[in-house]
PDB file of C-alpha atoms and ligand atoms in Angstrom:
ATOM      1  CA  MET A   1      75.961 117.076  48.930  1.00 55.00           C
ATOM      2  CA  THR A   2      74.315 114.419  50.728  1.00 61.00           C
ATOM      3  CA  GLY A   3      74.523 110.474  49.553  1.00 66.00           C
ATOM      4  CA  PRO A   4      72.324 107.257  49.982  1.00 80.00           C
ATOM      5  CA  ARG A   5      70.256 107.633  53.129  1.00 91.00           C
ATOM      6  CA  PRO A   6      72.261 104.140  55.488  1.00 96.00           C
ATOM      7  CA  PRO A   7      69.743 101.601  55.493  1.00 97.00           C
ATOM      8  CA  ARG A   8      67.912 101.325  59.236  1.00 98.00           C
ATOM      9  CA  LEU A   9      68.023  98.361  60.839  1.00 98.00           C
ATOM     10  CA  LEU A  10      66.008  96.545  63.985  1.00 98.00           C
ATOM     11  CA  PHE A  11      66.892  94.089  66.080  1.00 99.00           C
ATOM     12  CA  VAL A  12      63.620  93.119  67.474  1.00 99.00           C
ATOM     13  CA  CYS A  13      64.145  89.647  70.170  1.00 98.00           C
ATOM     14  CA  LEU A  14      61.923  89.323  72.972  1.00 98.00           C
ATOM     15  CA  GLY A  15      62.478  91.221  75.758  1.00 98.00           C
ATOM     16  CA  ASN A  16      65.404  93.236  74.527  1.00 98.00           C
ATOM     17  CA  ILE A  17      67.988  92.272  76.459  1.00 98.00           C
ATOM     18  CA  CYS A  18      69.829  89.353  75.364  1.00 98.00           C
ATOM     19  CA  ARG A  19      69.451  88.774  71.762  1.00 98.00           C
ATOM     20  CA  SER A  20      69.130  91.199  70.227  1.00 98.00           C
ATOM     21  CA  PRO A  21      71.192  93.875  71.768  1.00 98.00           C
ATOM     22  CA  LEU A  22      73.879  91.560  71.336  1.00 98.00           C
ATOM     23  CA  ALA A  23      72.854  92.211  67.722  1.00 99.00           C
ATOM     24  CA  GLU A  24      72.990  95.079  67.788  1.00 99.00           C
ATOM     25  CA  ALA A  25      76.529  95.506  69.235  1.00 98.00           C
ATOM     26  CA  ALA A  26      77.426  92.667  67.107  1.00 98.00           C
ATOM     27  CA  MET A  27      76.058  94.741  63.655  1.00 98.00           C
ATOM     28  CA  ARG A  28      77.627  98.381  64.999  1.00 98.00           C
ATOM     29  CA  ALA A  29      81.032  96.614  65.290  1.00 98.00           C
ATOM     30  CA  ALA A  30      81.285  94.608  61.601  1.00 98.00           C
ATOM     31  CA  ALA A  31      79.886  97.492  59.662  1.00 98.00           C
ATOM     32  CA  GLY A  32      82.471  99.265  61.115  1.00 98.00           C
ATOM     33  CA  ARG A  33      85.494  97.277  60.669  1.00 97.00           C
ATOM     34  CA  GLU A  34      84.283  96.536  56.693  1.00 96.00           C
ATOM     35  CA  GLY A  35      83.086 100.804  56.246  1.00 97.00           C
ATOM     36  CA  VAL A  36      79.982  99.972  55.408  1.00 97.00           C
ATOM     37  CA  ALA A  37      77.326 102.482  56.574  1.00 97.00           C
ATOM     38  CA  VAL A  38      73.699 101.915  58.775  1.00 98.00           C
ATOM     39  CA  GLU A  39      72.021 102.489  61.052  1.00 98.00           C
ATOM     40  CA  VAL A  40      71.802 100.085  63.961  1.00 98.00           C
ATOM     41  CA  ASP A  41      68.799  99.352  66.959  1.00 98.00           C
ATOM     42  CA  SER A  42      67.297  97.255  68.403  1.00 99.00           C
ATOM     43  CA  ALA A  43      63.636  96.681  70.914  1.00 99.00           C
ATOM     44  CA  GLY A  44      62.114  94.230  72.114  1.00 98.00           C
ATOM     45  CA  THR A  45      58.185  92.868  71.701  1.00 98.00           C
ATOM     46  CA  GLY A  46      57.687  92.700  74.985  1.00 98.00           C
ATOM     47  CA  ASP A  47      57.582  95.412  77.590  1.00 98.00           C
ATOM     48  CA  TRP A  48      58.984  93.852  81.301  1.00 97.00           C
ATOM     49  CA  HIS A  49      62.728  95.169  80.244  1.00 98.00           C
ATOM     50  CA  ILE A  50      61.548  98.890  79.296  1.00 98.00           C
ATOM     51  CA  GLY A  51      64.429 101.442  80.317  1.00 98.00           C
ATOM     52  CA  LYS A  52      66.548  98.514  81.874  1.00 98.00           C
ATOM     53  CA  PRO A  53      70.643  97.519  81.048  1.00 98.00           C
ATOM     54  CA  PRO A  54      71.074  94.670  79.091  1.00 98.00           C
ATOM     55  CA  ASP A  55      71.079  91.072  81.166  1.00 98.00           C
ATOM     56  CA  ARG A  56      74.442  90.987  82.666  1.00 98.00           C
ATOM     57  CA  ARG A  57      75.355  87.505  80.784  1.00 98.00           C
ATOM     58  CA  ALA A  58      74.362  89.602  77.626  1.00 98.00           C
ATOM     59  CA  ILE A  59      77.101  92.274  78.518  1.00 98.00           C
ATOM     60  CA  ALA A  60      79.562  89.714  79.793  1.00 98.00           C
ATOM     61  CA  THR A  61      78.595  87.519  76.423  1.00 98.00           C
ATOM     62  CA  ALA A  62      79.570  91.543  74.754  1.00 98.00           C
ATOM     63  CA  ALA A  63      83.230  91.541  76.723  1.00 98.00           C
ATOM     64  CA  ARG A  64      85.048  88.594  75.490  1.00 98.00           C
ATOM     65  CA  HIS A  65      83.985  89.422  72.348  1.00 98.00           C
ATOM     66  CA  GLY A  66      85.215  92.602  72.966  1.00 98.00           C
ATOM     67  CA  LEU A  67      82.532  94.398  72.274  1.00 98.00           C
ATOM     68  CA  ASP A  68      80.485  97.572  75.156  1.00 98.00           C
ATOM     69  CA  ILE A  69      76.455  96.554  75.688  1.00 98.00           C
ATOM     70  CA  GLY A  70      76.451  97.760  78.705  1.00 98.00           C
ATOM     71  CA  GLY A  71      74.526 101.636  77.714  1.00 98.00           C
ATOM     72  CA  LEU A  72      72.155 100.101  76.073  1.00 98.00           C
ATOM     73  CA  ARG A  73      69.283 100.272  77.287  1.00 98.00           C
ATOM     74  CA  GLY A  74      65.914  98.134  76.734  1.00 98.00           C
ATOM     75  CA  ARG A  75      62.768  99.242  75.217  1.00 98.00           C
ATOM     76  CA  GLN A  76      59.336  97.884  73.258  1.00 98.00           C
ATOM     77  CA  VAL A  77      59.425  98.106  69.533  1.00 98.00           C
ATOM     78  CA  GLY A  78      56.539 100.169  68.730  1.00 98.00           C
ATOM     79  CA  LEU A  79      54.171 101.767  65.583  1.00 98.00           C
ATOM     80  CA  ASP A  80      56.992 103.941  64.065  1.00 98.00           C
ATOM     81  CA  ASP A  81      59.920 101.920  64.014  1.00 98.00           C
ATOM     82  CA  PHE A  82      57.908 100.616  61.049  1.00 98.00           C
ATOM     83  CA  ASP A  83      58.554 103.336  59.318  1.00 98.00           C
ATOM     84  CA  ALA A  84      61.591 104.355  60.877  1.00 98.00           C
ATOM     85  CA  PHE A  85      63.543 101.403  59.933  1.00 98.00           C
ATOM     86  CA  ASP A  86      63.922  99.560  56.304  1.00 98.00           C
ATOM     87  CA  ARG A  87      64.607  96.116  57.725  1.00 98.00           C
ATOM     88  CA  LEU A  88      63.066  94.990  60.964  1.00 98.00           C
ATOM     89  CA  ILE A  89      65.287  91.683  62.205  1.00 99.00           C
ATOM     90  CA  ALA A  90      62.906  89.362  65.010  1.00 99.00           C
ATOM     91  CA  LEU A  91      65.580  87.033  65.716  1.00 98.00           C
ATOM     92  CA  ASP A  92      63.494  84.719  66.872  1.00 98.00           C
ATOM     93  CA  ARG A  93      59.993  82.709  64.576  1.00 98.00           C
ATOM     94  CA  ASP A  94      57.723  83.722  67.532  1.00 98.00           C
ATOM     95  CA  ASN A  95      58.659  87.578  67.227  1.00 98.00           C
ATOM     96  CA  LEU A  96      58.923  87.391  64.042  1.00 98.00           C
ATOM     97  CA  ASP A  97      54.897  86.574  64.501  1.00 98.00           C
ATOM     98  CA  ALA A  98      54.469  89.046  67.185  1.00 98.00           C
ATOM     99  CA  LEU A  99      55.932  91.848  64.109  1.00 98.00           C
ATOM    100  CA  ARG A 100      53.645  90.639  61.890  1.00 98.00           C
ATOM    101  CA  ALA A 101      50.693  90.610  63.860  1.00 98.00           C
ATOM    102  CA  LEU A 102      51.805  94.498  64.444  1.00 98.00           C
ATOM    103  CA  ALA A 103      52.798  95.229  61.644  1.00 98.00           C
ATOM    104  CA  PRO A 104      50.903  98.715  59.928  1.00 96.00           C
ATOM    105  CA  GLU A 105      49.042  98.547  56.622  1.00 94.00           C
ATOM    106  CA  GLY A 106      51.642  99.105  54.423  1.00 93.00           C
ATOM    107  CA  ALA A 107      54.722  99.414  56.903  1.00 94.00           C
ATOM    108  CA  ARG A 108      57.802 100.103  54.626  1.00 95.00           C
ATOM    109  CA  ALA A 109      59.927  97.943  56.977  1.00 98.00           C
ATOM    110  CA  SER A 110      60.354  94.740  55.390  1.00 98.00           C
ATOM    111  CA  LEU A 111      60.727  91.825  57.771  1.00 98.00           C
ATOM    112  CA  SER A 112      62.609  88.982  58.281  1.00 98.00           C
ATOM    113  CA  LEU A 113      64.423  86.525  60.564  1.00 98.00           C
ATOM    114  CA  LEU A 114      68.182  86.664  61.457  1.00 98.00           C
ATOM    115  CA  LEU A 115      68.975  83.384  60.304  1.00 98.00           C
ATOM    116  CA  ASP A 116      67.501  84.238  57.262  1.00 98.00           C
ATOM    117  CA  HIS A 117      70.549  85.862  56.238  1.00 98.00           C
ATOM    118  CA  VAL A 118      72.803  82.355  56.617  1.00 98.00           C
ATOM    119  CA  GLU A 119      72.529  79.704  54.496  1.00 98.00           C
ATOM    120  CA  GLY A 120      71.430  76.730  54.789  1.00 98.00           C
ATOM    121  CA  ARG A 121      69.548  78.565  57.659  1.00 98.00           C
ATOM    122  CA  SER A 122      66.302  80.309  57.377  1.00 98.00           C
ATOM    123  CA  GLY A 123      63.655  79.627  58.514  1.00 98.00           C
ATOM    124  CA  GLN A 124      65.719  78.644  62.669  1.00 98.00           C
ATOM    125  CA  ASP A 125      65.612  80.815  65.446  1.00 98.00           C
ATOM    126  CA  VAL A 126      68.643  82.185  67.858  1.00 98.00           C
ATOM    127  CA  THR A 127      67.210  80.004  70.573  1.00 97.00           C
ATOM    128  CA  ASP A 128      66.690  82.723  74.269  1.00 97.00           C
ATOM    129  CA  PRO A 129      68.764  82.217  76.319  1.00 98.00           C
ATOM    130  CA  TYR A 130      67.666  84.132  79.383  1.00 97.00           C
ATOM    131  CA  PHE A 131      66.011  81.061  80.952  1.00 96.00           C
ATOM    132  CA  GLY A 132      68.896  78.353  80.332  1.00 94.00           C
ATOM    133  CA  GLU A 133      72.693  78.292  81.314  1.00 92.00           C
ATOM    134  CA  ASP A 134      75.207  80.222  80.632  1.00 92.00           C
ATOM    135  CA  GLU A 135      76.138  78.297  77.581  1.00 94.00           C
ATOM    136  CA  GLY A 136      73.328  79.430  75.451  1.00 97.00           C
ATOM    137  CA  PHE A 137      74.748  82.404  75.740  1.00 98.00           C
ATOM    138  CA  GLU A 138      78.289  81.990  73.774  1.00 98.00           C
ATOM    139  CA  GLN A 139      75.556  79.697  71.220  1.00 98.00           C
ATOM    140  CA  ALA A 140      73.443  82.727  70.474  1.00 98.00           C
ATOM    141  CA  TRP A 141      76.233  84.444  69.978  1.00 98.00           C
ATOM    142  CA  ARG A 142      77.792  82.000  67.712  1.00 98.00           C
ATOM    143  CA  ASP A 143      74.399  82.180  65.945  1.00 98.00           C
ATOM    144  CA  ILE A 144      73.952  86.380  66.112  1.00 98.00           C
ATOM    145  CA  SER A 145      78.096  86.988  64.241  1.00 98.00           C
ATOM    146  CA  ALA A 146      76.641  84.347  61.587  1.00 98.00           C
ATOM    147  CA  GLY A 147      73.420  86.512  60.602  1.00 98.00           C
ATOM    148  CA  VAL A 148      75.128  89.304  60.981  1.00 98.00           C
ATOM    149  CA  GLU A 149      77.878  88.750  58.297  1.00 98.00           C
ATOM    150  CA  GLY A 150      75.183  87.641  56.575  1.00 98.00           C
ATOM    151  CA  LEU A 151      72.569  90.100  56.267  1.00 98.00           C
ATOM    152  CA  LEU A 152      75.702  92.698  55.836  1.00 98.00           C
ATOM    153  CA  ALA A 153      77.231  91.050  53.175  1.00 98.00           C
ATOM    154  CA  GLU A 154      73.834  91.326  51.340  1.00 97.00           C
ATOM    155  CA  ILE A 155      72.933  94.920  51.576  1.00 97.00           C
ATOM    156  CA  CYS A 156      76.974  96.119  50.092  1.00 95.00           C
ATOM    157  CA  ARG A 157      75.160  93.700  47.209  1.00 93.00           C
ATOM    158  CA  GLN A 158      72.444  95.734  47.901  1.00 85.00           C
ATOM    159  CA  PRO A 159      72.348  99.152  45.719  1.00 58.00           C
ATOM    160  CA  SER A 160      71.501 102.083  47.769  1.00 57.00           C
ATOM    161  CA  ARG A 161      67.866 102.644  48.104  1.00 50.00           C
TER     162      ARG A 161
HETATM  163  P1  4NP B 201      65.368  88.651  75.090  1.00 68.58           P
HETATM  164  O1  4NP B 201      65.463  87.300  76.377  1.00 68.58           O
HETATM  165  O2  4NP B 201      64.231  88.385  74.036  1.00 68.58           O
HETATM  166  O3  4NP B 201      66.415  87.497  73.869  1.00 68.58           O
HETATM  167  O4  4NP B 201      65.814  89.676  75.554  1.00 68.58           O
HETATM  168  C1  4NP B 201      64.959  86.946  76.882  1.00 68.58           C
HETATM  169  C2  4NP B 201      64.118  88.654  78.008  1.00 68.58           C
HETATM  170  C3  4NP B 201      64.018  88.140  78.628  1.00 68.58           C
HETATM  171  C4  4NP B 201      62.562  87.617  79.007  1.00 68.58           C
HETATM  172  C5  4NP B 201      62.943  86.253  77.481  1.00 68.58           C
HETATM  173  C6  4NP B 201      63.889  86.206  77.009  1.00 68.58           C
HETATM  174  N1  4NP B 201      61.752  87.992  79.707  1.00 68.58           N
HETATM  175  O5  4NP B 201      60.548  86.739  80.190  1.00 68.58           O
HETATM  176  O6  4NP B 201      61.458  88.373  80.811  1.00 68.58           O
END
């Protein structure tokens, strides 16, 4: 017997080397801790970092929080993702807009911003840390952790589809 299929989640940022790999790893870890079955991946709306490992500052940030993201590789979001995933979760509004522009008619996946899943933070961006100081990665991690916890709680409250 097979049970209901786990929700499939795709986190989407611009480069898929900083924020969305952190979100992917944070969700995998949180779901594992809570014993919730989910399938998780990440992608970028841009194509500059296809096949590349995460930014070294993202790898270091994940490591500080006990996670290894060194094996992840960048990929670009594609039209198939709108059917393969239940939810596409953008890290900021620019990337949400890019997903809306790309979405095929009748796409199955729902679109949201990660911080929509945090009370009082709906509509807010996880700021892109790529061009900033190292501290930006820690701030991004805090926002990503909060978003992932909120999203996971929401998934747990929903009847499985
Ligand atoms: P990410 O950060 O979207 O969080 O992966 C970025 C990574 C690379 C670039 C921009 C943002 N870039 O312009 O190459």
